[in-house]
Coordinates of C-alpha atoms in Angstrom, one line a residue:
X1 CA -65.3 34.0 0.1
X2 CA -63.3 36.0 2.3
X3 CA -62.2 32.5 4.4
X4 CA -61.2 31.0 1.2
X5 CA -59.0 34.0 0.3
X6 CA -57.2 34.0 3.2
X7 CA -56.6 30.6 3.6
X8 CA -55.2 30.6 -0.2
X9 CA -52.8 33.6 0.3
X10 CA -51.6 31.9 3.8
X11 CA -51.0 28.8 1.1
X12 CA -48.9 30.4 -1.3
X13 CA -47.1 33.1 0.7
X14 CA -43.6 31.1 1.6
X15 CA -43.2 33.4 4.7
X16 CA -46.3 32.2 6.3
X17 CA -46.9 32.4 9.7
X18 CA -49.9 32.8 11.9
X19 CA -52.2 36.0 11.9
X20 CA -54.3 36.8 14.8
X21 CA -58.1 37.4 13.8
X22 CA -57.8 41.3 14.3
X23 CA -55.5 41.5 11.4
X24 CA -57.6 40.0 8.7
X25 CA -58.7 43.2 7.6
X26 CA -55.0 43.5 6.0
X27 CA -55.7 40.4 4.5
X28 CA -58.6 41.8 3.0
X29 CA -56.7 44.7 1.8
X30 CA -54.0 42.8 0.6
X31 CA -56.5 40.6 -1.7
X32 CA -58.1 43.7 -3.1
X33 CA -54.6 44.7 -4.1
X34 CA -54.4 41.6 -5.8
X35 CA -57.8 41.6 -7.5
X36 CA -56.7 45.3 -8.5
X37 CA -53.7 43.9 -10.1
X38 CA -55.0 41.0 -12.0
X39 CA -57.6 43.2 -13.4
X40 CA -55.1 45.3 -14.8
X41 CA -53.0 44.2 -18.0
X42 CA -50.2 44.0 -16.2
X43 CA -50.4 40.3 -14.9
X44 CA -49.4 37.6 -17.2
X45 CA -52.0 35.1 -18.4
X46 CA -52.6 31.9 -16.5
X47 CA -51.1 33.6 -13.2
X48 CA -53.4 33.9 -10.2
X49 CA -53.7 37.4 -9.0
X50 CA -53.1 36.0 -5.7
X51 CA -49.4 34.7 -6.6
X52 CA -48.7 38.2 -8.6
X53 CA -49.9 40.1 -5.3
X54 CA -47.8 37.7 -3.3
X55 CA -44.7 38.3 -5.6
X56 CA -45.0 42.3 -5.5
X57 CA -45.6 42.8 -1.9
X58 CA -45.1 40.2 -0.1
X59 CA -41.6 40.7 1.0
X60 CA -42.6 44.2 2.3
X61 CA -45.6 42.7 4.0
X62 CA -43.8 39.7 5.7
X63 CA -41.0 42.3 7.0
X64 CA -43.2 44.4 8.4
X65 CA -45.5 41.6 10.2
X66 CA -42.1 40.1 11.1
X67 CA -41.2 43.0 13.0
X68 CA -44.5 43.9 14.5
X69 CA -44.9 40.4 15.7
X70 CA -41.0 39.4 16.6
X71 CA -41.8 36.4 13.9
X72 CA -38.6 35.2 12.5
X73 CA -38.4 33.8 8.8
X74 CA -38.8 30.3 7.8
X75 CA -35.5 28.7 6.8
X76 CA -34.1 25.1 6.1
X77 CA -30.9 23.7 7.2
X78 CA -28.9 22.5 4.2
X79 CA -28.9 19.2 4.1
X80 CA -25.4 17.9 3.5
X81 CA -24.5 19.3 7.0
X82 CA -26.2 16.3 8.8
X83 CA -23.1 14.5 7.3
X84 CA -20.7 15.4 9.2
X85 CA -22.9 14.8 12.5
X86 CA -22.2 10.9 11.5
X87 CA -18.5 10.4 12.4
X88 CA -18.8 12.5 15.3
X89 CA -21.8 10.4 16.6
X90 CA -19.9 7.1 16.2
X91 CA -16.6 8.7 17.1
X92 CA -18.4 8.9 20.6
X93 CA -18.4 5.0 20.5
X94 CA -14.6 4.5 19.4
X95 CA -13.1 3.7 22.8
X96 CA -12.1 0.7 24.5
X97 CA -14.7 0.8 27.3
X98 CA -17.3 0.3 24.7
X99 CA -16.2 -2.9 24.1
X100 CA -16.3 -3.8 27.9
X101 CA -19.7 -2.3 28.5
X102 CA -21.3 -4.5 25.5
X103 CA -19.5 -7.6 26.7
X104 CA -20.6 -6.8 30.1
X105 CA -24.2 -6.3 28.7
X106 CA -24.3 -9.3 26.9
X107 CA -23.6 -11.0 30.4
X108 CA -26.4 -9.4 31.9
X109 CA -28.4 -10.3 29.1
X110 CA -27.8 -14.0 29.1
X111 CA -28.1 -13.8 32.6
X112 CA -32.1 -12.8 32.3
X113 CA -32.9 -13.5 28.7
X114 CA -33.4 -17.2 29.9
X115 CA -35.7 -16.4 32.7
X116 CA -37.7 -14.1 30.9
X117 CA -38.2 -16.7 28.0
X118 CA -39.0 -19.5 30.5
X119 CA -41.3 -16.9 32.2
X120 CA -43.5 -16.2 29.0
X121 CA -43.5 -19.6 28.2
X122 CA -45.2 -20.3 31.5
X123 CA -47.8 -17.7 31.5
X124 CA -48.8 -18.5 27.8
X125 CA -49.2 -22.3 29.1
X126 CA -51.2 -20.8 31.8
X127 CA -53.5 -19.0 29.7
X128 CA -54.0 -21.7 27.2
X129 CA -54.6 -24.2 29.8
X130 CA -56.5 -22.2 32.6
X131 CA -59.3 -24.7 33.1
X132 CA -57.1 -27.4 33.6
X133 CA -56.0 -25.6 37.0
X134 CA -59.6 -24.1 37.7
X135 CA -62.1 -26.8 37.5
X136 CA -62.8 -26.2 33.9
X137 CA -63.4 -22.2 34.2
X138 CA -61.6 -20.1 31.1
X139 CA -59.5 -17.0 32.2
X140 CA -61.6 -13.7 32.6
X141 CA -60.9 -11.4 30.2
X142 CA -59.5 -9.3 32.8
X143 CA -57.1 -11.2 34.2
X144 CA -56.4 -12.8 30.8
X145 CA -55.3 -8.8 29.6
X146 CA -53.2 -8.6 32.9
X147 CA -51.3 -11.5 32.0
X148 CA -50.8 -10.4 28.2
X149 CA -49.6 -6.9 29.4
X150 CA -47.3 -8.5 31.8
X151 CA -46.0 -11.0 28.6
X152 CA -45.3 -7.7 26.4
X153 CA -43.5 -6.0 29.3
X154 CA -41.2 -9.1 29.5
X155 CA -40.7 -9.1 25.7
X156 CA -39.9 -5.6 25.4
X157 CA -37.2 -5.9 28.3
X158 CA -36.1 -9.1 26.2
X159 CA -35.3 -7.1 23.0
X160 CA -33.5 -4.1 25.5
X161 CA -31.2 -6.6 26.4
X162 CA -30.6 -8.4 23.4
X163 CA -30.0 -5.4 21.3
X164 CA -28.5 -3.2 23.6
X165 CA -25.0 -5.1 23.6
X166 CA -25.6 -6.1 20.1
X167 CA -25.8 -2.6 19.0
X168 CA -23.4 -1.1 21.2
X169 CA -20.4 -3.8 19.8
X170 CA -21.4 -3.1 16.2
X171 CA -21.2 0.5 17.1
X172 CA -17.8 0.2 18.6
X173 CA -16.7 -1.6 15.4
X174 CA -18.2 1.0 12.9
X175 CA -16.3 3.8 14.7
X176 CA -13.2 2.2 14.7
X177 CA -13.0 1.6 10.7
X178 CA -10.7 3.4 9.1
X179 CA -8.5 3.5 5.7
X180 CA -4.9 2.5 6.0
X181 CA -3.0 5.7 4.2
X182 CA -0.9 5.1 1.4
X183 CA -2.6 1.8 0.6
X184 CA -6.4 2.4 1.3
X185 CA -6.6 -1.0 3.5
X186 CA -9.6 -0.8 5.9
X187 CA -9.0 -2.0 9.4
X188 CA -10.2 -1.6 12.7
X189 CA -8.3 0.6 15.7
X190 CA -10.6 0.6 18.7
X191 CA -8.5 2.7 20.6
X192 CA -10.1 6.2 21.4
X193 CA -7.6 9.3 20.9
X194 CA -7.2 9.6 25.0
X195 CA -6.0 6.1 25.0
X196 CA -3.5 6.6 22.2
X197 CA -2.3 9.5 23.3
X198 CA -1.8 8.0 26.7
X199 CA 0.3 5.2 24.7
X200 CA 2.0 8.0 23.0
X201 CA 3.2 9.7 26.4
X202 CA 4.2 6.4 27.8
X203 CA 7.0 6.0 24.9
X204 CA 8.2 9.4 24.7
X205 CA 11.4 10.5 24.9
X206 CA 13.6 7.9 27.1
X207 CA 10.7 5.9 28.0
X208 CA 10.9 4.0 24.9
X209 CA 14.3 2.8 25.8
X210 CA 13.0 1.6 29.0
X211 CA 9.9 -0.2 27.5
X212 CA 12.4 -2.0 25.1
X213 CA 14.8 -2.7 27.3
X214 CA 12.3 -4.5 29.6
X215 CA 11.0 -6.6 26.8
X216 CA 14.4 -7.6 25.5
X217 CA 15.4 -8.0 29.4
X218 CA 13.0 -10.8 29.8
X219 CA 14.9 -13.3 27.5
X220 CA 18.1 -12.7 29.4
X221 CA 21.2 -11.0 29.9
X222 CA 21.3 -8.2 26.6
X223 CA 24.1 -6.4 25.5
X224 CA 23.7 -2.9 23.6
X225 CA 26.1 -1.4 21.2
X226 CA 27.1 1.8 22.0
X227 CA 26.2 5.1 20.2
X228 CA 30.2 6.1 19.5
X229 CA 30.2 2.8 17.4
X230 CA 30.7 3.3 13.8
X231 CA 27.8 0.6 12.9
X232 CA 25.8 2.6 15.2
X233 CA 26.2 5.6 13.2
X234 CA 26.1 3.7 10.1
X235 CA 22.6 2.9 11.0
X236 CA 21.8 6.2 12.3
X237 CA 22.7 7.9 9.0
X238 CA 20.9 5.4 7.1
X239 CA 17.7 5.9 9.4
X240 CA 17.8 10.0 9.0
X241 CA 18.0 9.4 5.2
X242 CA 15.1 7.6 5.1
X243 CA 13.5 9.9 7.5
X244 CA 13.8 12.9 4.8
X245 CA 11.8 10.9 2.5
X246 CA 8.7 10.8 5.0
X247 CA 7.4 14.1 3.9
X248 CA 6.9 13.1 0.4
X249 CA 4.3 10.7 1.2
X250 CA 2.2 13.3 2.6
X251 CA 1.9 14.6 -0.7
X252 CA -1.1 13.9 -3.1
X253 CA 0.4 16.1 -6.1
X254 CA 4.1 15.2 -7.2
X255 CA 6.2 17.2 -9.6
X256 CA 6.4 15.5 -12.9
X257 CA 10.1 14.3 -12.1
X258 CA 8.4 10.9 -11.7
X259 CA 7.5 10.9 -15.1
X260 CA 11.2 11.9 -16.6
X261 CA 12.8 8.7 -15.1
X262 CA 14.4 6.5 -17.7
X263 CA 14.5 3.0 -17.8
X264 CA 17.8 2.4 -16.5
X265 CA 17.4 4.9 -13.8
X266 CA 15.9 4.3 -10.3
X267 CA 12.0 4.3 -10.7
X268 CA 9.7 6.8 -8.7
X269 CA 6.5 5.8 -7.7
X270 CA 3.4 7.8 -8.6
X271 CA 1.4 10.1 -6.7
X272 CA -0.3 8.5 -3.8
X273 CA -3.9 7.9 -4.0
X274 CA -4.3 8.1 0.1
X275 CA -1.2 10.4 0.8
X276 CA -0.1 10.0 4.5
X277 CA -2.4 12.0 6.7
X278 CA -3.4 12.7 10.6
X279 CA -5.8 10.0 11.2
X280 CA -9.4 11.1 11.8
X281 CA -10.7 12.2 15.6
X282 CA -14.2 12.9 16.7
X283 CA -13.1 15.7 18.8
X284 CA -11.7 17.6 15.4
X285 CA -14.5 16.6 13.5
X286 CA -17.1 17.9 16.0
X287 CA -15.1 21.3 16.3
X288 CA -14.7 21.6 12.3
X289 CA -18.4 21.3 12.4
X290 CA -19.1 23.7 14.9
X291 CA -16.8 26.5 13.4
X292 CA -18.4 25.8 10.0
X293 CA -21.9 26.4 11.5
X294 CA -20.6 29.6 13.1
X295 CA -18.9 31.1 9.9
X296 CA -15.4 31.0 11.0
X297 CA -12.7 29.4 8.9
X298 CA -11.7 25.9 10.8
X299 CA -7.9 25.0 11.2
X300 CA -6.8 21.6 11.0
X301 CA -5.3 20.2 14.4
X302 CA -3.3 17.3 15.0
X303 CA -3.9 13.8 15.4
X304 CA -0.1 13.2 15.4
X305 CA 1.7 11.3 12.9
X306 CA 4.1 9.0 14.1
X307 CA 7.0 10.8 12.2
X308 CA 10.7 11.4 13.0
X309 CA 13.0 11.5 14.7
X310 CA 12.7 7.9 15.4
X311 CA 14.4 5.8 18.3
X312 CA 16.9 3.7 17.6
X313 CA 18.6 0.4 19.5
X314 CA 21.3 -2.0 18.2
X315 CA 21.5 -5.5 19.9
X316 CA 25.0 -7.0 20.2
X317 CA 23.5 -10.4 19.7
X318 CA 25.6 -11.8 16.5
X319 CA 23.4 -15.4 16.2
X320 CA 20.3 -12.9 15.5
X321 CA 20.0 -11.6 12.1
X322 CA 16.9 -9.4 12.3
X323 CA 15.4 -6.1 13.5
X324 CA 11.8 -5.3 14.7
X325 CA 9.7 -2.0 15.3
X326 CA 7.8 -1.1 18.2
X327 CA 6.2 2.1 19.6
X328 CA 3.7 4.8 18.8
X329 CA 3.4 8.6 19.1
X330 CA 6.1 11.4 18.3
X331 CA 9.2 12.6 20.3
X332 CA 10.9 9.5 19.8
X333 CA 7.9 7.2 20.9
X334 CA 8.5 4.7 18.4
X335 CA 11.6 3.6 16.9
X336 CA 13.5 0.4 15.7
X337 CA 15.5 -2.4 17.2
X338 CA 18.3 -4.2 15.1
X339 CA 20.1 -7.1 15.8
X340 CA 24.2 -6.8 15.0
X341 CA 23.8 -10.6 13.4
X342 CA 22.0 -8.9 10.5
X343 CA 24.6 -6.1 10.4
X344 CA 27.2 -8.7 10.0
X345 CA 25.8 -10.5 7.3
X346 CA 25.0 -7.4 5.3
X347 CA 28.7 -6.8 5.6
X348 CA 30.5 -10.2 4.8
X349 CA 28.7 -9.9 1.9
X350 CA 30.6 -7.5 0.0
X351 CA 34.0 -6.4 0.8
X352 CA 34.5 -3.3 3.0
X353 CA 36.6 -0.4 1.7
X354 CA 39.6 0.5 3.4
X355 CA 39.5 1.1 7.0
X356 CA 40.2 5.0 8.4
X357 CA 41.0 4.7 11.9
X358 CA 39.0 7.5 13.8
X359 CA 39.3 8.4 17.7
X360 CA 36.1 7.4 19.6
X361 CA 34.9 10.3 22.1
X362 CA 34.3 9.5 25.6
X363 CA 30.5 8.3 26.1
X364 CA 28.6 10.8 28.7
X365 CA 25.2 11.0 27.0
X366 CA 22.0 10.0 29.2
X367 CA 21.9 7.1 26.9
X368 CA 24.8 5.2 28.8
X369 CA 23.6 6.4 32.5
X370 CA 20.3 5.0 31.5
X371 CA 21.3 1.4 30.2
X372 CA 24.8 1.7 31.9
X373 CA 23.8 0.5 35.1
X374 CA 21.4 -2.3 33.7
X375 CA 23.0 -4.0 30.4
X376 CA 26.5 -4.4 29.3
X377 CA 27.8 -2.4 26.8
X378 CA 29.8 -3.7 23.8
X379 CA 33.1 -1.8 23.4
X380 CA 33.7 0.0 20.2
X381 CA 36.0 -1.5 17.5
X382 CA 39.0 0.2 17.1
X383 CA 38.5 1.2 13.5
X384 CA 35.7 2.9 11.1
X385 CA 35.5 1.3 8.2
X386 CA 33.2 2.9 5.4
X387 CA 30.4 0.7 4.1
X388 CA 29.7 0.5 0.5
X389 CA 26.5 1.6 -1.4
X390 CA 25.6 -2.0 -1.6
X391 CA 25.8 -2.7 1.9
X392 CA 23.9 0.7 2.7
X393 CA 20.8 -0.3 0.3
X394 CA 20.6 -3.7 2.0
X395 CA 20.2 -1.7 5.2
X396 CA 18.1 0.6 4.2
X397 CA 15.5 -1.8 2.9
X398 CA 15.0 -3.2 6.3
X399 CA 15.3 -0.2 7.9
X400 CA 12.4 1.0 5.4
X401 CA 9.9 -1.7 6.2
X402 CA 10.8 -1.0 9.8
X403 CA 9.5 2.4 9.3
X404 CA 6.5 1.5 7.3
X405 CA 5.5 -0.6 10.1
X406 CA 5.7 2.9 12.3
X407 CA 4.3 5.2 9.9
X408 CA 1.3 3.0 9.6
X409 CA 0.6 2.6 13.1
X410 CA 0.7 -0.9 12.8
X411 CA 1.3 -1.3 16.4
X412 CA -1.8 0.3 17.0
X413 CA -3.7 -1.9 15.1
X414 CA -2.0 -5.1 16.3
X415 CA -2.9 -4.1 20.1
X416 CA -6.4 -3.5 19.0
X417 CA -7.1 -6.3 17.5
X418 CA -4.8 -8.5 19.5
X419 CA -5.8 -7.4 22.8
X420 CA -9.7 -5.8 22.5
X421 CA -11.7 -6.8 19.6
X422 CA -10.4 -10.2 19.1
X423 CA -10.7 -11.3 22.9
X424 CA -14.0 -9.5 22.9
X425 CA -15.8 -11.4 20.4
X426 CA -14.1 -14.8 21.5
X427 CA -15.5 -14.1 24.9
X428 CA -18.9 -12.9 23.8
X429 CA -19.3 -16.5 21.4
X430 CA -17.9 -18.3 24.4
X431 CA -20.7 -16.9 26.6
X432 CA -23.4 -17.6 24.5
X433 CA -21.9 -21.1 23.8
X434 CA -21.7 -21.9 27.6
X435 CA -25.5 -20.3 28.3
X436 CA -26.8 -22.6 25.5
X437 CA -24.7 -25.5 26.7
X438 CA -25.6 -25.2 30.4
X439 CA -28.9 -27.4 30.2
X440 CA -26.9 -30.5 28.8
X441 CA -23.5 -30.0 31.0
X442 CA -25.5 -29.3 34.1
X443 CA -27.0 -32.9 34.0
X444 CA -23.6 -34.6 33.6
X445 CA -21.9 -32.6 36.7
X446 CA -19.2 -30.7 37.4
X447 CA -16.1 -32.8 35.2
X448 CA -18.0 -32.3 32.0
X449 CA -18.6 -28.3 32.6
X450 CA -14.8 -28.0 33.3
X451 CA -13.8 -30.0 30.4
X452 CA -16.4 -27.8 28.2
X453 CA -14.5 -25.0 29.5
X454 CA -11.3 -26.0 28.9
X455 CA -11.9 -26.8 25.1
X456 CA -13.1 -23.2 25.2
X457 CA -10.0 -21.8 26.3
X458 CA -8.0 -23.8 24.1
X459 CA -10.4 -22.9 21.0
X460 CA -10.2 -19.2 21.6
X461 CA -6.7 -19.6 21.9
X462 CA -6.1 -21.2 18.5
X463 CA -8.6 -18.7 17.0
X464 CA -6.4 -15.9 18.2
X465 CA -3.6 -17.3 17.0
X466 CA -5.2 -17.4 13.7
X467 CA -6.2 -13.7 14.0
X468 CA -2.8 -12.6 14.7
X469 CA -1.5 -14.8 11.7
X470 CA -4.0 -13.0 9.4
X471 CA -3.2 -9.5 11.1
X472 CA 0.5 -9.7 10.6
X473 CA 0.8 -11.0 7.1
X474 CA -1.6 -8.3 5.5
X475 CA 0.5 -6.0 7.7
X476 CA 4.1 -7.4 6.4
X477 CA 2.6 -7.0 3.0
X478 CA 1.6 -3.6 3.5
X479 CA 5.1 -2.4 5.0
X480 CA 6.9 -4.0 2.0
X481 CA 4.7 -1.7 -0.6
X482 CA 5.1 1.3 1.7
X483 CA 8.4 0.9 2.2
X484 CA 9.4 0.7 -1.8
X485 CA 7.9 4.0 -1.6
X486 CA 10.0 5.3 1.1
X487 CA 13.1 4.1 -0.5
X488 CA 12.8 5.7 -3.7
X489 CA 11.8 8.9 -2.0
X490 CA 15.3 8.6 -0.3
X491 CA 17.5 8.2 -3.2
X492 CA 17.2 4.1 -3.2
X493 CA 16.3 1.6 -5.9
X494 CA 13.0 0.0 -4.7
X495 CA 13.9 -2.9 -7.3
X496 CA 16.6 -3.9 -4.9
X497 CA 14.2 -4.7 -2.7
X498 CA 12.9 -7.5 -4.6
X499 CA 16.1 -9.2 -4.5
X500 CA 16.7 -8.8 -1.1
X501 CA 13.7 -10.3 0.4
X502 CA 14.1 -13.2 -2.5
X503 CA 17.5 -14.1 -0.6
X504 CA 15.5 -14.6 2.6
X505 CA 12.8 -16.7 1.6
X506 CA 14.2 -19.8 2.7
X507 CA 15.2 -18.3 6.0
X508 CA 13.6 -17.5 9.2
X509 CA 14.9 -13.8 9.1
X510 CA 11.8 -11.5 8.2
X511 CA 11.4 -8.8 9.7
X512 CA 8.9 -8.6 12.7
X513 CA 6.7 -5.8 13.5
X514 CA 5.8 -6.3 17.0
X515 CA 7.5 -6.4 20.0
X516 CA 7.7 -10.0 20.7
X517 CA 9.2 -12.4 18.7
X518 CA 6.9 -15.1 17.2
X519 CA 7.7 -18.6 17.7
X520 CA 10.1 -20.6 15.6
X521 CA 7.9 -21.5 12.3
X522 CA 10.2 -25.3 12.4
X523 CA 8.7 -26.0 15.4
X524 CA 6.0 -28.5 15.5
X525 CA 4.0 -26.4 18.1
X526 CA 4.2 -23.2 16.4
X527 CA 0.9 -21.5 16.4
X528 CA 2.0 -19.8 13.1
X529 CA 2.4 -23.3 11.3
X530 CA -0.9 -24.3 12.9
X531 CA -2.8 -20.9 11.6
X532 CA -1.3 -21.3 8.2
X533 CA -2.5 -24.8 8.1
X534 CA -6.2 -23.6 8.8
X535 CA -6.2 -20.9 6.3
X536 CA -5.1 -23.4 3.4
X537 CA -1.7 -21.2 3.0
X538 CA 0.4 -23.5 0.7
X539 CA 3.4 -20.9 0.2
X540 CA 5.3 -19.3 2.5
X541 CA 4.6 -15.9 3.6
X542 CA 8.0 -14.6 2.1
X543 CA 6.8 -15.8 -1.7
X544 CA 3.4 -14.0 -1.4
X545 CA 5.2 -10.7 0.0
X546 CA 7.7 -10.9 -2.8
X547 CA 4.9 -11.5 -5.2
X548 CA 3.1 -8.0 -4.0
X549 CA 5.9 -6.3 -4.2
X550 CA 7.0 -7.1 -7.7
X551 CA 3.2 -6.2 -9.0
X552 CA 3.8 -2.8 -7.1
X553 CA 6.6 -1.8 -9.1
X554 CA 4.7 -2.8 -12.4
X555 CA 2.1 -0.9 -11.5
X556 CA 4.4 2.1 -10.8
X557 CA 5.5 1.6 -14.6
X558 CA 1.8 1.1 -15.5
X559 CA 0.8 4.3 -14.3
X560 CA 3.9 6.1 -15.7
X561 CA 3.2 5.0 -18.8
X562 CA -0.3 6.2 -18.7
X563 CA 0.4 9.4 -17.2
X564 CA 2.9 9.8 -20.2
X565 CA 0.4 9.1 -23.0
X566 CA -2.1 11.6 -21.0
X567 CA 0.5 14.4 -21.1
X568 CA 1.4 13.5 -25.1
X569 CA -2.6 13.8 -26.0
X570 CA -3.3 17.0 -23.9
X571 CA -0.3 18.5 -25.6
X572 CA -1.5 17.5 -28.9
X573 CA -5.1 18.8 -28.4
X574 CA -3.6 22.2 -27.1
X575 CA -1.2 22.1 -30.8
X576 CA -4.4 21.9 -32.5
X577 CA -6.2 24.4 -30.9
X578 CA -3.1 26.7 -31.0
X579 CA -3.5 26.2 -35.3
X580 CA -7.2 26.2 -35.3
X581 CA -7.9 22.7 -36.3
X582 CA -11.2 20.8 -35.1

């Protein structure tokens, strides 16, 4: 009976710990106290005396026993703390080296997997037809068990070889998935934070000018516009005006001024659902998790936003009416390159105001020392005209588009997909294909094998072009949408961007987000024409961009009307409550 009482008491106690046999007398004492309590009229009906005794005496008895025996009370970890470990664990696989390890593991697997399969098939055949090789005698149970054991070991090795590269590859892809700020588009950037920091360090300060100068010099002699040129100062002042609107992109809640804009005024965007924030880092997630466990306040650190000030170069090339952005990181590690042909086109549309001659200061900056010996500098013009607001608006539209590429880190995305993810996937598919076709190509000699290899190179190159086309198209559309928001916060009319891009629909003058210019879309061997034909695109990219930009402005208006109606309904409800009307 006492044994049953001891088990029942231990079962009902939430602070249950194992008790030595010599302490059973204390259990008997507690059981007698429970019986006395039950016999008294203090216990409610239907409740066990043991449970009542446990409710009255458990805390005191448990503290005494735990202090005497050095036992800690049982506690459970909250279930939601494990959620933070998931991005931290995945972040360890977010690196280009993970893809390389997965590709190497895949090649090792493709080397040994055929041998394992062939060996297992041969062993199974030997077991099934053992009598043919041993005068009709079947295999002994011991030998058969030994052969089956070897098959199981080889099967385990087969699974490890096959699933290791697959698991590494998908873990790397899952770890690299993130949402683009301001638009919420899902994308993949496989570079680790350390690799991104290295890229930013290699482009910080004057290194960005050196990198861009080397890229442009590969096409021939380059002439840069001096910073003392009035056109350079005009572009710089417009760029700084746009930079002042970037902090508004980081706010989730804006003031109600965007609701008070009239129909004839420049529209303002609604609050962003995905505001501009530093991109997540696994090390920061781990630090926040450990500080939360220790009960300390968590301070946010930075995965730096590629913000202002941005670097700027103007190439003196009248036959090019374009611009592109390049780079990543703070301290001038990213910037914009504008061709003077675009400035000439803008300045020729509307007549300039009266020219105001100004003296040009002597150029003595490090910028001139850096490029003075490498490239010839165009002499500054003798006068300093003042551009009109319409001209400044067109310049701001192009600059805002390029700034959007930098704000959204499109250069990292292009670098990640174009040089790591897509080539790795194509390489793995090519390795698998060659492995499957090897028994066939082996029979026809090296000529057929070389032909298959050449076809694989051509096919992988075309697939890479298709991937670049899709990535570039989505980035251009996204940059247009974000540039409209940036223009509005900088004081420009975002509706003028629609007119600007419509005027450039039929010309190959759209802005480019990469450091290398695409081939001419009108050329027969253009990769972009091939990619668009494969993807079945029947409309030019600029038409799609204009339609997306129009739909974004319509969304602003719809959200404004919904917010105004919600505010009116709230004011009406408050008025009724104040008057006591139900």
